[in-house]
PDB file of N, CA, C and O in Angstrom:
ATOM      1  N   MET A 669       1.555  12.963  12.450  1.00  0.00           N
ATOM      2  CA  MET A 669       1.517  12.408  11.113  1.00  0.00           C
ATOM      3  C   MET A 669       0.893  11.018  11.160  1.00  0.00           C
ATOM      4  O   MET A 669       1.503  10.104  11.702  1.00  0.00           O
ATOM      5  N   PRO A 670      -0.275  10.865  10.616  1.00  0.00           N
ATOM      6  CA  PRO A 670      -0.897   9.536  10.594  1.00  0.00           C
ATOM      7  C   PRO A 670      -0.089   8.555   9.732  1.00  0.00           C
ATOM      8  O   PRO A 670       0.396   8.897   8.662  1.00  0.00           O
ATOM      9  N   ILE A 671       0.041   7.367  10.251  1.00  0.00           N
ATOM     10  CA  ILE A 671       0.719   6.283   9.542  1.00  0.00           C
ATOM     11  C   ILE A 671      -0.293   5.159   9.385  1.00  0.00           C
ATOM     12  O   ILE A 671      -0.930   4.748  10.355  1.00  0.00           O
ATOM     13  N   SER A 672      -0.444   4.680   8.148  1.00  0.00           N
ATOM     14  CA  SER A 672      -1.411   3.621   7.861  1.00  0.00           C
ATOM     15  C   SER A 672      -0.707   2.419   7.246  1.00  0.00           C
ATOM     16  O   SER A 672       0.174   2.579   6.400  1.00  0.00           O
ATOM     17  N   SER A 673      -1.121   1.236   7.671  1.00  0.00           N
ATOM     18  CA  SER A 673      -0.679  -0.012   7.050  1.00  0.00           C
ATOM     19  C   SER A 673      -1.835  -0.520   6.206  1.00  0.00           C
ATOM     20  O   SER A 673      -2.939  -0.709   6.713  1.00  0.00           O
ATOM     21  N   LEU A 674      -1.566  -0.715   4.923  1.00  0.00           N
ATOM     22  CA  LEU A 674      -2.588  -1.146   3.977  1.00  0.00           C
ATOM     23  C   LEU A 674      -2.096  -2.362   3.207  1.00  0.00           C
ATOM     24  O   LEU A 674      -0.885  -2.564   3.066  1.00  0.00           O
ATOM     25  N   VAL A 675      -3.029  -3.147   2.696  1.00  0.00           N
ATOM     26  CA  VAL A 675      -2.688  -4.223   1.774  1.00  0.00           C
ATOM     27  C   VAL A 675      -3.525  -4.020   0.523  1.00  0.00           C
ATOM     28  O   VAL A 675      -4.752  -3.987   0.586  1.00  0.00           O
ATOM     29  N   LEU A 676      -2.835  -3.865  -0.607  1.00  0.00           N
ATOM     30  CA  LEU A 676      -3.516  -3.698  -1.885  1.00  0.00           C
ATOM     31  C   LEU A 676      -3.703  -5.070  -2.519  1.00  0.00           C
ATOM     32  O   LEU A 676      -2.746  -5.838  -2.618  1.00  0.00           O
ATOM     33  N   THR A 677      -4.920  -5.376  -2.922  1.00  0.00           N
ATOM     34  CA  THR A 677      -5.181  -6.588  -3.692  1.00  0.00           C
ATOM     35  C   THR A 677      -5.068  -6.201  -5.154  1.00  0.00           C
ATOM     36  O   THR A 677      -5.787  -5.319  -5.625  1.00  0.00           O
ATOM     37  N   LEU A 678      -4.134  -6.848  -5.846  1.00  0.00           N
ATOM     38  CA  LEU A 678      -3.829  -6.480  -7.222  1.00  0.00           C
ATOM     39  C   LEU A 678      -4.560  -7.362  -8.216  1.00  0.00           C
ATOM     40  O   LEU A 678      -4.870  -8.519  -7.942  1.00  0.00           O
ATOM     41  N   ASP A 679      -4.795  -6.802  -9.386  1.00  0.00           N
ATOM     42  CA  ASP A 679      -5.405  -7.507 -10.502  1.00  0.00           C
ATOM     43  C   ASP A 679      -4.504  -8.668 -10.920  1.00  0.00           C
ATOM     44  O   ASP A 679      -3.292  -8.639 -10.695  1.00  0.00           O
ATOM     45  N   ALA A 680      -5.084  -9.667 -11.556  1.00  0.00           N
ATOM     46  CA  ALA A 680      -4.321 -10.834 -11.987  1.00  0.00           C
ATOM     47  C   ALA A 680      -3.386 -10.521 -13.149  1.00  0.00           C
ATOM     48  O   ALA A 680      -2.415 -11.244 -13.368  1.00  0.00           O
ATOM     49  N   SER A 681      -3.636  -9.454 -13.879  1.00  0.00           N
ATOM     50  CA  SER A 681      -2.830  -9.106 -15.045  1.00  0.00           C
ATOM     51  C   SER A 681      -1.433  -8.643 -14.633  1.00  0.00           C
ATOM     52  O   SER A 681      -1.296  -7.672 -13.883  1.00  0.00           O
ATOM     53  N   PRO A 682      -0.381  -9.296 -15.128  1.00  0.00           N
ATOM     54  CA  PRO A 682       0.987  -8.865 -14.804  1.00  0.00           C
ATOM     55  C   PRO A 682       1.266  -7.426 -15.239  1.00  0.00           C
ATOM     56  O   PRO A 682       1.980  -6.697 -14.554  1.00  0.00           O
ATOM     57  N   GLU A 683       0.693  -6.998 -16.360  1.00  0.00           N
ATOM     58  CA  GLU A 683       0.901  -5.631 -16.835  1.00  0.00           C
ATOM     59  C   GLU A 683       0.301  -4.615 -15.868  1.00  0.00           C
ATOM     60  O   GLU A 683       0.912  -3.583 -15.565  1.00  0.00           O
ATOM     61  N   LEU A 684      -0.916  -4.892 -15.391  1.00  0.00           N
ATOM     62  CA  LEU A 684      -1.555  -3.976 -14.436  1.00  0.00           C
ATOM     63  C   LEU A 684      -0.825  -3.972 -13.104  1.00  0.00           C
ATOM     64  O   LEU A 684      -0.673  -2.921 -12.485  1.00  0.00           O
ATOM     65  N   ARG A 685      -0.348  -5.143 -12.660  1.00  0.00           N
ATOM     66  CA  ARG A 685       0.424  -5.186 -11.407  1.00  0.00           C
ATOM     67  C   ARG A 685       1.691  -4.342 -11.532  1.00  0.00           C
ATOM     68  O   ARG A 685       2.028  -3.581 -10.629  1.00  0.00           O
ATOM     69  N   ALA A 686       2.379  -4.457 -12.661  1.00  0.00           N
ATOM     70  CA  ALA A 686       3.596  -3.677 -12.884  1.00  0.00           C
ATOM     71  C   ALA A 686       3.277  -2.180 -12.903  1.00  0.00           C
ATOM     72  O   ALA A 686       4.034  -1.366 -12.358  1.00  0.00           O
ATOM     73  N   SER A 687       2.146  -1.822 -13.496  1.00  0.00           N
ATOM     74  CA  SER A 687       1.727  -0.424 -13.536  1.00  0.00           C
ATOM     75  C   SER A 687       1.468   0.114 -12.131  1.00  0.00           C
ATOM     76  O   SER A 687       1.860   1.235 -11.798  1.00  0.00           O
ATOM     77  N   VAL A 688       0.802  -0.678 -11.298  1.00  0.00           N
ATOM     78  CA  VAL A 688       0.537  -0.268  -9.913  1.00  0.00           C
ATOM     79  C   VAL A 688       1.851  -0.071  -9.171  1.00  0.00           C
ATOM     80  O   VAL A 688       2.037   0.934  -8.468  1.00  0.00           O
ATOM     81  N   LEU A 689       2.782  -1.004  -9.307  1.00  0.00           N
ATOM     82  CA  LEU A 689       4.075  -0.881  -8.629  1.00  0.00           C
ATOM     83  C   LEU A 689       4.802   0.390  -9.052  1.00  0.00           C
ATOM     84  O   LEU A 689       5.362   1.101  -8.204  1.00  0.00           O
ATOM     85  N   ARG A 690       4.796   0.699 -10.330  1.00  0.00           N
ATOM     86  CA  ARG A 690       5.449   1.925 -10.811  1.00  0.00           C
ATOM     87  C   ARG A 690       4.779   3.162 -10.217  1.00  0.00           C
ATOM     88  O   ARG A 690       5.452   4.084  -9.756  1.00  0.00           O
ATOM     89  N   GLU A 691       3.459   3.162 -10.235  1.00  0.00           N
ATOM     90  CA  GLU A 691       2.707   4.329  -9.762  1.00  0.00           C
ATOM     91  C   GLU A 691       2.932   4.586  -8.272  1.00  0.00           C
ATOM     92  O   GLU A 691       3.221   5.705  -7.869  1.00  0.00           O
ATOM     93  N   VAL A 692       2.780   3.563  -7.442  1.00  0.00           N
ATOM     94  CA  VAL A 692       2.885   3.792  -5.996  1.00  0.00           C
ATOM     95  C   VAL A 692       4.331   4.029  -5.562  1.00  0.00           C
ATOM     96  O   VAL A 692       4.567   4.733  -4.578  1.00  0.00           O
ATOM     97  N   SER A 693       5.297   3.501  -6.298  1.00  0.00           N
ATOM     98  CA  SER A 693       6.695   3.713  -5.906  1.00  0.00           C
ATOM     99  C   SER A 693       7.139   5.154  -6.153  1.00  0.00           C
ATOM    100  O   SER A 693       8.130   5.599  -5.583  1.00  0.00           O
ATOM    101  N   ARG A 694       6.384   5.918  -6.943  1.00  0.00           N
ATOM    102  CA  ARG A 694       6.703   7.323  -7.208  1.00  0.00           C
ATOM    103  C   ARG A 694       6.266   8.260  -6.088  1.00  0.00           C
ATOM    104  O   ARG A 694       6.718   9.399  -6.022  1.00  0.00           O
ATOM    105  N   ASP A 695       5.364   7.801  -5.238  1.00  0.00           N
ATOM    106  CA  ASP A 695       4.799   8.670  -4.195  1.00  0.00           C
ATOM    107  C   ASP A 695       5.661   8.584  -2.943  1.00  0.00           C
ATOM    108  O   ASP A 695       5.767   7.519  -2.334  1.00  0.00           O
ATOM    109  N   PRO A 696       6.282   9.692  -2.526  1.00  0.00           N
ATOM    110  CA  PRO A 696       7.173   9.649  -1.351  1.00  0.00           C
ATOM    111  C   PRO A 696       6.445   9.366  -0.036  1.00  0.00           C
ATOM    112  O   PRO A 696       7.087   9.050   0.964  1.00  0.00           O
ATOM    113  N   ARG A 697       5.120   9.438  -0.033  1.00  0.00           N
ATOM    114  CA  ARG A 697       4.359   9.147   1.190  1.00  0.00           C
ATOM    115  C   ARG A 697       4.125   7.655   1.376  1.00  0.00           C
ATOM    116  O   ARG A 697       3.603   7.236   2.404  1.00  0.00           O
ATOM    117  N   ILE A 698       4.533   6.839   0.386  1.00  0.00           N
ATOM    118  CA  ILE A 698       4.253   5.407   0.401  1.00  0.00           C
ATOM    119  C   ILE A 698       5.548   4.610   0.472  1.00  0.00           C
ATOM    120  O   ILE A 698       6.479   4.854  -0.291  1.00  0.00           O
ATOM    121  N   THR A 699       5.583   3.660   1.402  1.00  0.00           N
ATOM    122  CA  THR A 699       6.682   2.698   1.496  1.00  0.00           C
ATOM    123  C   THR A 699       6.119   1.333   1.126  1.00  0.00           C
ATOM    124  O   THR A 699       5.123   0.894   1.697  1.00  0.00           O
ATOM    125  N   LEU A 700       6.756   0.690   0.156  1.00  0.00           N
ATOM    126  CA  LEU A 700       6.292  -0.622  -0.310  1.00  0.00           C
ATOM    127  C   LEU A 700       6.893  -1.737   0.522  1.00  0.00           C
ATOM    128  O   LEU A 700       8.073  -1.713   0.849  1.00  0.00           O
ATOM    129  N   GLY A 701       6.072  -2.734   0.807  1.00  0.00           N
ATOM    130  CA  GLY A 701       6.561  -3.969   1.399  1.00  0.00           C
ATOM    131  C   GLY A 701       6.765  -4.980   0.287  1.00  0.00           C
ATOM    132  O   GLY A 701       6.465  -4.710  -0.880  1.00  0.00           O
ATOM    133  N   PRO A 702       7.252  -6.164   0.628  1.00  0.00           N
ATOM    134  CA  PRO A 702       7.432  -7.191  -0.399  1.00  0.00           C
ATOM    135  C   PRO A 702       6.071  -7.750  -0.830  1.00  0.00           C
ATOM    136  O   PRO A 702       5.205  -7.983   0.008  1.00  0.00           O
ATOM    137  N   PRO A 703       5.880  -7.929  -2.147  1.00  0.00           N
ATOM    138  CA  PRO A 703       4.604  -8.506  -2.617  1.00  0.00           C
ATOM    139  C   PRO A 703       4.371  -9.882  -2.003  1.00  0.00           C
ATOM    140  O   PRO A 703       5.311 -10.650  -1.805  1.00  0.00           O
ATOM    141  N   LEU A 704       3.118 -10.175  -1.692  1.00  0.00           N
ATOM    142  CA  LEU A 704       2.747 -11.462  -1.112  1.00  0.00           C
ATOM    143  C   LEU A 704       2.020 -12.277  -2.172  1.00  0.00           C
ATOM    144  O   LEU A 704       0.915 -11.920  -2.579  1.00  0.00           O
ATOM    145  N   GLU A 705       2.635 -13.333  -2.647  1.00  0.00           N
ATOM    146  CA  GLU A 705       2.049 -14.223  -3.642  1.00  0.00           C
ATOM    147  C   GLU A 705       1.524 -13.480  -4.865  1.00  0.00           C
ATOM    148  O   GLU A 705       0.501 -13.834  -5.425  1.00  0.00           O
ATOM    149  N   GLU A 706       2.206 -12.427  -5.277  1.00  0.00           N
ATOM    150  CA  GLU A 706       1.929 -11.637  -6.474  1.00  0.00           C
ATOM    151  C   GLU A 706       0.604 -10.887  -6.463  1.00  0.00           C
ATOM    152  O   GLU A 706       0.419  -9.980  -7.246  1.00  0.00           O
ATOM    153  N   ARG A 707      -0.347 -11.237  -5.634  1.00  0.00           N
ATOM    154  CA  ARG A 707      -1.665 -10.590  -5.657  1.00  0.00           C
ATOM    155  C   ARG A 707      -1.833  -9.538  -4.568  1.00  0.00           C
ATOM    156  O   ARG A 707      -2.705  -8.693  -4.655  1.00  0.00           O
ATOM    157  N   TRP A 708      -1.028  -9.605  -3.536  1.00  0.00           N
ATOM    158  CA  TRP A 708      -1.188  -8.679  -2.419  1.00  0.00           C
ATOM    159  C   TRP A 708       0.094  -7.890  -2.214  1.00  0.00           C
ATOM    160  O   TRP A 708       1.188  -8.443  -2.175  1.00  0.00           O
ATOM    161  N   LEU A 709      -0.078  -6.590  -2.066  1.00  0.00           N
ATOM    162  CA  LEU A 709       1.062  -5.701  -1.880  1.00  0.00           C
ATOM    163  C   LEU A 709       0.869  -4.904  -0.593  1.00  0.00           C
ATOM    164  O   LEU A 709      -0.003  -4.039  -0.523  1.00  0.00           O
ATOM    165  N   PRO A 710       1.666  -5.193   0.437  1.00  0.00           N
ATOM    166  CA  PRO A 710       1.578  -4.390   1.658  1.00  0.00           C
ATOM    167  C   PRO A 710       2.269  -3.040   1.447  1.00  0.00           C
ATOM    168  O   PRO A 710       3.330  -2.970   0.814  1.00  0.00           O
ATOM    169  N   VAL A 711       1.639  -1.993   1.937  1.00  0.00           N
ATOM    170  CA  VAL A 711       2.226  -0.655   1.865  1.00  0.00           C
ATOM    171  C   VAL A 711       1.998   0.060   3.192  1.00  0.00           C
ATOM    172  O   VAL A 711       1.068  -0.249   3.938  1.00  0.00           O
ATOM    173  N   VAL A 712       2.881   1.009   3.467  1.00  0.00           N
ATOM    174  CA  VAL A 712       2.727   1.889   4.621  1.00  0.00           C
ATOM    175  C   VAL A 712       2.675   3.300   4.076  1.00  0.00           C
ATOM    176  O   VAL A 712       3.496   3.684   3.231  1.00  0.00           O
ATOM    177  N   THR A 713       1.687   4.059   4.534  1.00  0.00           N
ATOM    178  CA  THR A 713       1.579   5.454   4.106  1.00  0.00           C
ATOM    179  C   THR A 713       1.800   6.362   5.309  1.00  0.00           C
ATOM    180  O   THR A 713       1.416   6.041   6.433  1.00  0.00           O
ATOM    181  N   GLU A 714       2.432   7.498   5.047  1.00  0.00           N
ATOM    182  CA  GLU A 714       2.639   8.514   6.083  1.00  0.00           C
ATOM    183  C   GLU A 714       2.228   9.852   5.490  1.00  0.00           C
ATOM    184  O   GLU A 714       2.785  10.293   4.483  1.00  0.00           O
ATOM    185  N   THR A 715       1.216  10.466   6.098  1.00  0.00           N
ATOM    186  CA  THR A 715       0.666  11.719   5.585  1.00  0.00           C
ATOM    187  C   THR A 715       0.659  12.771   6.685  1.00  0.00           C
ATOM    188  O   THR A 715       0.922  12.468   7.855  1.00  0.00           O
ATOM    189  N   HIS A 716       0.333  14.003   6.305  1.00  0.00           N
ATOM    190  CA  HIS A 716       0.323  15.112   7.265  1.00  0.00           C
ATOM    191  C   HIS A 716      -0.963  15.215   8.068  1.00  0.00           C
ATOM    192  O   HIS A 716      -0.981  15.871   9.114  1.00  0.00           O
ATOM    193  N   SER A 717      -2.041  14.571   7.577  1.00  0.00           N
ATOM    194  CA  SER A 717      -3.323  14.673   8.277  1.00  0.00           C
ATOM    195  C   SER A 717      -4.171  13.441   7.969  1.00  0.00           C
ATOM    196  O   SER A 717      -3.913  12.717   6.999  1.00  0.00           O
ATOM    197  N   LEU A 718      -5.182  13.214   8.799  1.00  0.00           N
ATOM    198  CA  LEU A 718      -6.103  12.112   8.538  1.00  0.00           C
ATOM    199  C   LEU A 718      -6.847  12.269   7.217  1.00  0.00           C
ATOM    200  O   LEU A 718      -6.947  11.305   6.452  1.00  0.00           O
ATOM    201  N   PRO A 719      -7.358  13.464   6.888  1.00  0.00           N
ATOM    202  CA  PRO A 719      -8.028  13.602   5.588  1.00  0.00           C
ATOM    203  C   PRO A 719      -7.093  13.280   4.413  1.00  0.00           C
ATOM    204  O   PRO A 719      -7.507  12.663   3.434  1.00  0.00           O
ATOM    205  N   GLU A 720      -5.829  13.696   4.520  1.00  0.00           N
ATOM    206  CA  GLU A 720      -4.878  13.386   3.455  1.00  0.00           C
ATOM    207  C   GLU A 720      -4.653  11.874   3.363  1.00  0.00           C
ATOM    208  O   GLU A 720      -4.581  11.310   2.270  1.00  0.00           O
ATOM    209  N   GLY A 721      -4.566  11.207   4.510  1.00  0.00           N
ATOM    210  CA  GLY A 721      -4.393   9.755   4.523  1.00  0.00           C
ATOM    211  C   GLY A 721      -5.583   9.035   3.922  1.00  0.00           C
ATOM    212  O   GLY A 721      -5.428   8.067   3.170  1.00  0.00           O
ATOM    213  N   GLU A 722      -6.788   9.503   4.241  1.00  0.00           N
ATOM    214  CA  GLU A 722      -7.993   8.904   3.672  1.00  0.00           C
ATOM    215  C   GLU A 722      -8.044   9.116   2.162  1.00  0.00           C
ATOM    216  O   GLU A 722      -8.385   8.198   1.407  1.00  0.00           O
ATOM    217  N   ALA A 723      -7.686  10.313   1.715  1.00  0.00           N
ATOM    218  CA  ALA A 723      -7.686  10.594   0.277  1.00  0.00           C
ATOM    219  C   ALA A 723      -6.648   9.737  -0.443  1.00  0.00           C
ATOM    220  O   ALA A 723      -6.907   9.247  -1.556  1.00  0.00           O
ATOM    221  N   LEU A 724      -5.499   9.534   0.180  1.00  0.00           N
ATOM    222  CA  LEU A 724      -4.465   8.694  -0.423  1.00  0.00           C
ATOM    223  C   LEU A 724      -4.953   7.253  -0.543  1.00  0.00           C
ATOM    224  O   LEU A 724      -4.785   6.620  -1.592  1.00  0.00           O
ATOM    225  N   ALA A 725      -5.574   6.724   0.503  1.00  0.00           N
ATOM    226  CA  ALA A 725      -6.096   5.348   0.450  1.00  0.00           C
ATOM    227  C   ALA A 725      -7.155   5.221  -0.645  1.00  0.00           C
ATOM    228  O   ALA A 725      -7.169   4.233  -1.388  1.00  0.00           O
ATOM    229  N   GLU A 726      -8.017   6.229  -0.778  1.00  0.00           N
ATOM    230  CA  GLU A 726      -9.033   6.200  -1.836  1.00  0.00           C
ATOM    231  C   GLU A 726      -8.399   6.255  -3.216  1.00  0.00           C
ATOM    232  O   GLU A 726      -8.840   5.573  -4.137  1.00  0.00           O
ATOM    233  N   SER A 727      -7.352   7.061  -3.364  1.00  0.00           N
ATOM    234  CA  SER A 727      -6.689   7.144  -4.668  1.00  0.00           C
ATOM    235  C   SER A 727      -6.011   5.823  -5.022  1.00  0.00           C
ATOM    236  O   SER A 727      -5.971   5.440  -6.195  1.00  0.00           O
ATOM    237  N   LEU A 728      -5.490   5.122  -4.019  1.00  0.00           N
ATOM    238  CA  LEU A 728      -4.904   3.804  -4.272  1.00  0.00           C
ATOM    239  C   LEU A 728      -5.977   2.820  -4.720  1.00  0.00           C
ATOM    240  O   LEU A 728      -5.764   2.034  -5.636  1.00  0.00           O
ATOM    241  N   ARG A 729      -7.128   2.876  -4.086  1.00  0.00           N
ATOM    242  CA  ARG A 729      -8.230   1.985  -4.451  1.00  0.00           C
ATOM    243  C   ARG A 729      -8.689   2.227  -5.881  1.00  0.00           C
ATOM    244  O   ARG A 729      -9.127   1.308  -6.576  1.00  0.00           O
ATOM    245  N   ASP A 730      -8.588   3.462  -6.340  1.00  0.00           N
ATOM    246  CA  ASP A 730      -9.055   3.824  -7.670  1.00  0.00           C
ATOM    247  C   ASP A 730      -8.039   3.570  -8.781  1.00  0.00           C
ATOM    248  O   ASP A 730      -8.352   3.747  -9.959  1.00  0.00           O
ATOM    249  N   LEU A 731      -6.819   3.157  -8.424  1.00  0.00           N
ATOM    250  CA  LEU A 731      -5.807   2.881  -9.445  1.00  0.00           C
ATOM    251  C   LEU A 731      -6.204   1.681 -10.299  1.00  0.00           C
ATOM    252  O   LEU A 731      -6.640   0.657  -9.762  1.00  0.00           O
ATOM    253  N   PRO A 732      -6.045   1.783 -11.614  1.00  0.00           N
ATOM    254  CA  PRO A 732      -6.253   0.597 -12.454  1.00  0.00           C
ATOM    255  C   PRO A 732      -5.275  -0.496 -12.031  1.00  0.00           C
ATOM    256  O   PRO A 732      -4.083  -0.233 -11.858  1.00  0.00           O
ATOM    257  N   GLY A 733      -5.786  -1.674 -11.796  1.00  0.00           N
ATOM    258  CA  GLY A 733      -4.954  -2.782 -11.347  1.00  0.00           C
ATOM    259  C   GLY A 733      -5.094  -3.083  -9.866  1.00  0.00           C
ATOM    260  O   GLY A 733      -4.606  -4.101  -9.390  1.00  0.00           O
ATOM    261  N   VAL A 734      -5.753  -2.190  -9.114  1.00  0.00           N
ATOM    262  CA  VAL A 734      -6.015  -2.435  -7.694  1.00  0.00           C
ATOM    263  C   VAL A 734      -7.474  -2.827  -7.549  1.00  0.00           C
ATOM    264  O   VAL A 734      -8.374  -2.070  -7.912  1.00  0.00           O
ATOM    265  N   SER A 735      -7.707  -4.038  -7.035  1.00  0.00           N
ATOM    266  CA  SER A 735      -9.071  -4.535  -6.864  1.00  0.00           C
ATOM    267  C   SER A 735      -9.672  -4.131  -5.529  1.00  0.00           C
ATOM    268  O   SER A 735     -10.880  -3.936  -5.414  1.00  0.00           O
ATOM    269  N   PHE A 736      -8.811  -4.019  -4.502  1.00  0.00           N
ATOM    270  CA  PHE A 736      -9.318  -3.746  -3.162  1.00  0.00           C
ATOM    271  C   PHE A 736      -8.183  -3.218  -2.303  1.00  0.00           C
ATOM    272  O   PHE A 736      -7.014  -3.540  -2.539  1.00  0.00           O
ATOM    273  N   VAL A 737      -8.521  -2.407  -1.296  1.00  0.00           N
ATOM    274  CA  VAL A 737      -7.539  -1.917  -0.322  1.00  0.00           C
ATOM    275  C   VAL A 737      -8.031  -2.308   1.064  1.00  0.00           C
ATOM    276  O   VAL A 737      -9.110  -1.893   1.482  1.00  0.00           O
ATOM    277  N   ASP A 738      -7.244  -3.126   1.747  1.00  0.00           N
ATOM    278  CA  ASP A 738      -7.537  -3.480   3.143  1.00  0.00           C
ATOM    279  C   ASP A 738      -6.761  -2.537   4.050  1.00  0.00           C
ATOM    280  O   ASP A 738      -5.547  -2.361   3.887  1.00  0.00           O
ATOM    281  N   VAL A 739      -7.454  -1.930   4.997  1.00  0.00           N
ATOM    282  CA  VAL A 739      -6.800  -1.110   6.005  1.00  0.00           C
ATOM    283  C   VAL A 739      -6.473  -2.023   7.177  1.00  0.00           C
ATOM    284  O   VAL A 739      -7.369  -2.552   7.832  1.00  0.00           O
ATOM    285  N   VAL A 740      -5.196  -2.223   7.418  1.00  0.00           N
ATOM    286  CA  VAL A 740      -4.757  -3.121   8.485  1.00  0.00           C
ATOM    287  C   VAL A 740      -4.650  -2.368   9.803  1.00  0.00           C
ATOM    288  O   VAL A 740      -5.066  -2.856  10.848  1.00  0.00           O
ATOM    289  N   MET A 741      -4.111  -1.135   9.735  1.00  0.00           N
ATOM    290  CA  MET A 741      -3.904  -0.369  10.952  1.00  0.00           C
ATOM    291  C   MET A 741      -3.733   1.100  10.593  1.00  0.00           C
ATOM    292  O   MET A 741      -3.160   1.418   9.554  1.00  0.00           O
ATOM    293  N   VAL A 742      -4.245   1.979  11.445  1.00  0.00           N
ATOM    294  CA  VAL A 742      -4.004   3.412  11.310  1.00  0.00           C
ATOM    295  C   VAL A 742      -3.531   3.917  12.665  1.00  0.00           C
ATOM    296  O   VAL A 742      -4.212   3.737  13.672  1.00  0.00           O
ATOM    297  N   ASP A 743      -2.357   4.532  12.676  1.00  0.00           N
ATOM    298  CA  ASP A 743      -1.812   5.114  13.905  1.00  0.00           C
ATOM    299  C   ASP A 743      -1.850   6.622  13.758  1.00  0.00           C
ATOM    300  O   ASP A 743      -1.119   7.191  12.954  1.00  0.00           O
ATOM    301  N   PHE A 744      -2.729   7.266  14.496  1.00  0.00           N
ATOM    302  CA  PHE A 744      -2.802   8.721  14.441  1.00  0.00           C
ATOM    303  C   PHE A 744      -2.498   9.295  15.811  1.00  0.00           C
ATOM    304  O   PHE A 744      -2.990  10.355  16.188  1.00  0.00           O
ATOM    305  N   SER A 745      -1.620   8.621  16.563  1.00  0.00           N
ATOM    306  CA  SER A 745      -1.275   9.093  17.905  1.00  0.00           C
ATOM    307  C   SER A 745      -0.616  10.466  17.869  1.00  0.00           C
ATOM    308  O   SER A 745      -0.773  11.243  18.796  1.00  0.00           O
ATOM    309  N   GLU A 746       0.099  10.789  16.797  1.00  0.00           N
ATOM    310  CA  GLU A 746       0.694  12.127  16.677  1.00  0.00           C
ATOM    311  C   GLU A 746      -0.398  13.185  16.591  1.00  0.00           C
ATOM    312  O   GLU A 746      -0.193  14.315  17.019  1.00  0.00           O
ATOM    313  N   GLU A 747      -1.550  12.850  16.044  1.00  0.00           N
ATOM    314  CA  GLU A 747      -2.661  13.789  15.902  1.00  0.00           C
ATOM    315  C   GLU A 747      -3.253  14.151  17.263  1.00  0.00           C
ATOM    316  O   GLU A 747      -3.834  15.208  17.418  1.00  0.00           O
ATOM    317  N   GLU A 748      -3.107  13.251  18.238  1.00  0.00           N
ATOM    318  CA  GLU A 748      -3.725  13.472  19.542  1.00  0.00           C
ATOM    319  C   GLU A 748      -2.923  14.426  20.423  1.00  0.00           C
ATOM    320  O   GLU A 748      -3.407  14.887  21.430  1.00  0.00           O
ATOM    321  N   ARG A 749      -1.705  14.709  20.043  1.00  0.00           N
ATOM    322  CA  ARG A 749      -0.845  15.556  20.888  1.00  0.00           C
ATOM    323  C   ARG A 749      -1.170  17.002  20.753  1.00  0.00           C
ATOM    324  O   ARG A 749      -1.688  17.540  19.891  1.00  0.00           O
TER     325      ARG A 749
END
């Protein structure tokens, strides 16, 4: 199961930030970290495959209120077994 550490750069609008938080907190594959200075939201994703993880990261990038997604780390050591 690939595990990815991402940082979402959020829009300056408080309404859009709240919308992003609601949306990502509904997905059981995503664990939220504490927001960093209101603009950055660290998240950890756990998916069944690399393609699923890539699609999830792309869907996060496409959310209204998300300006950018930084990939900090991807651990796919389970995939190598």
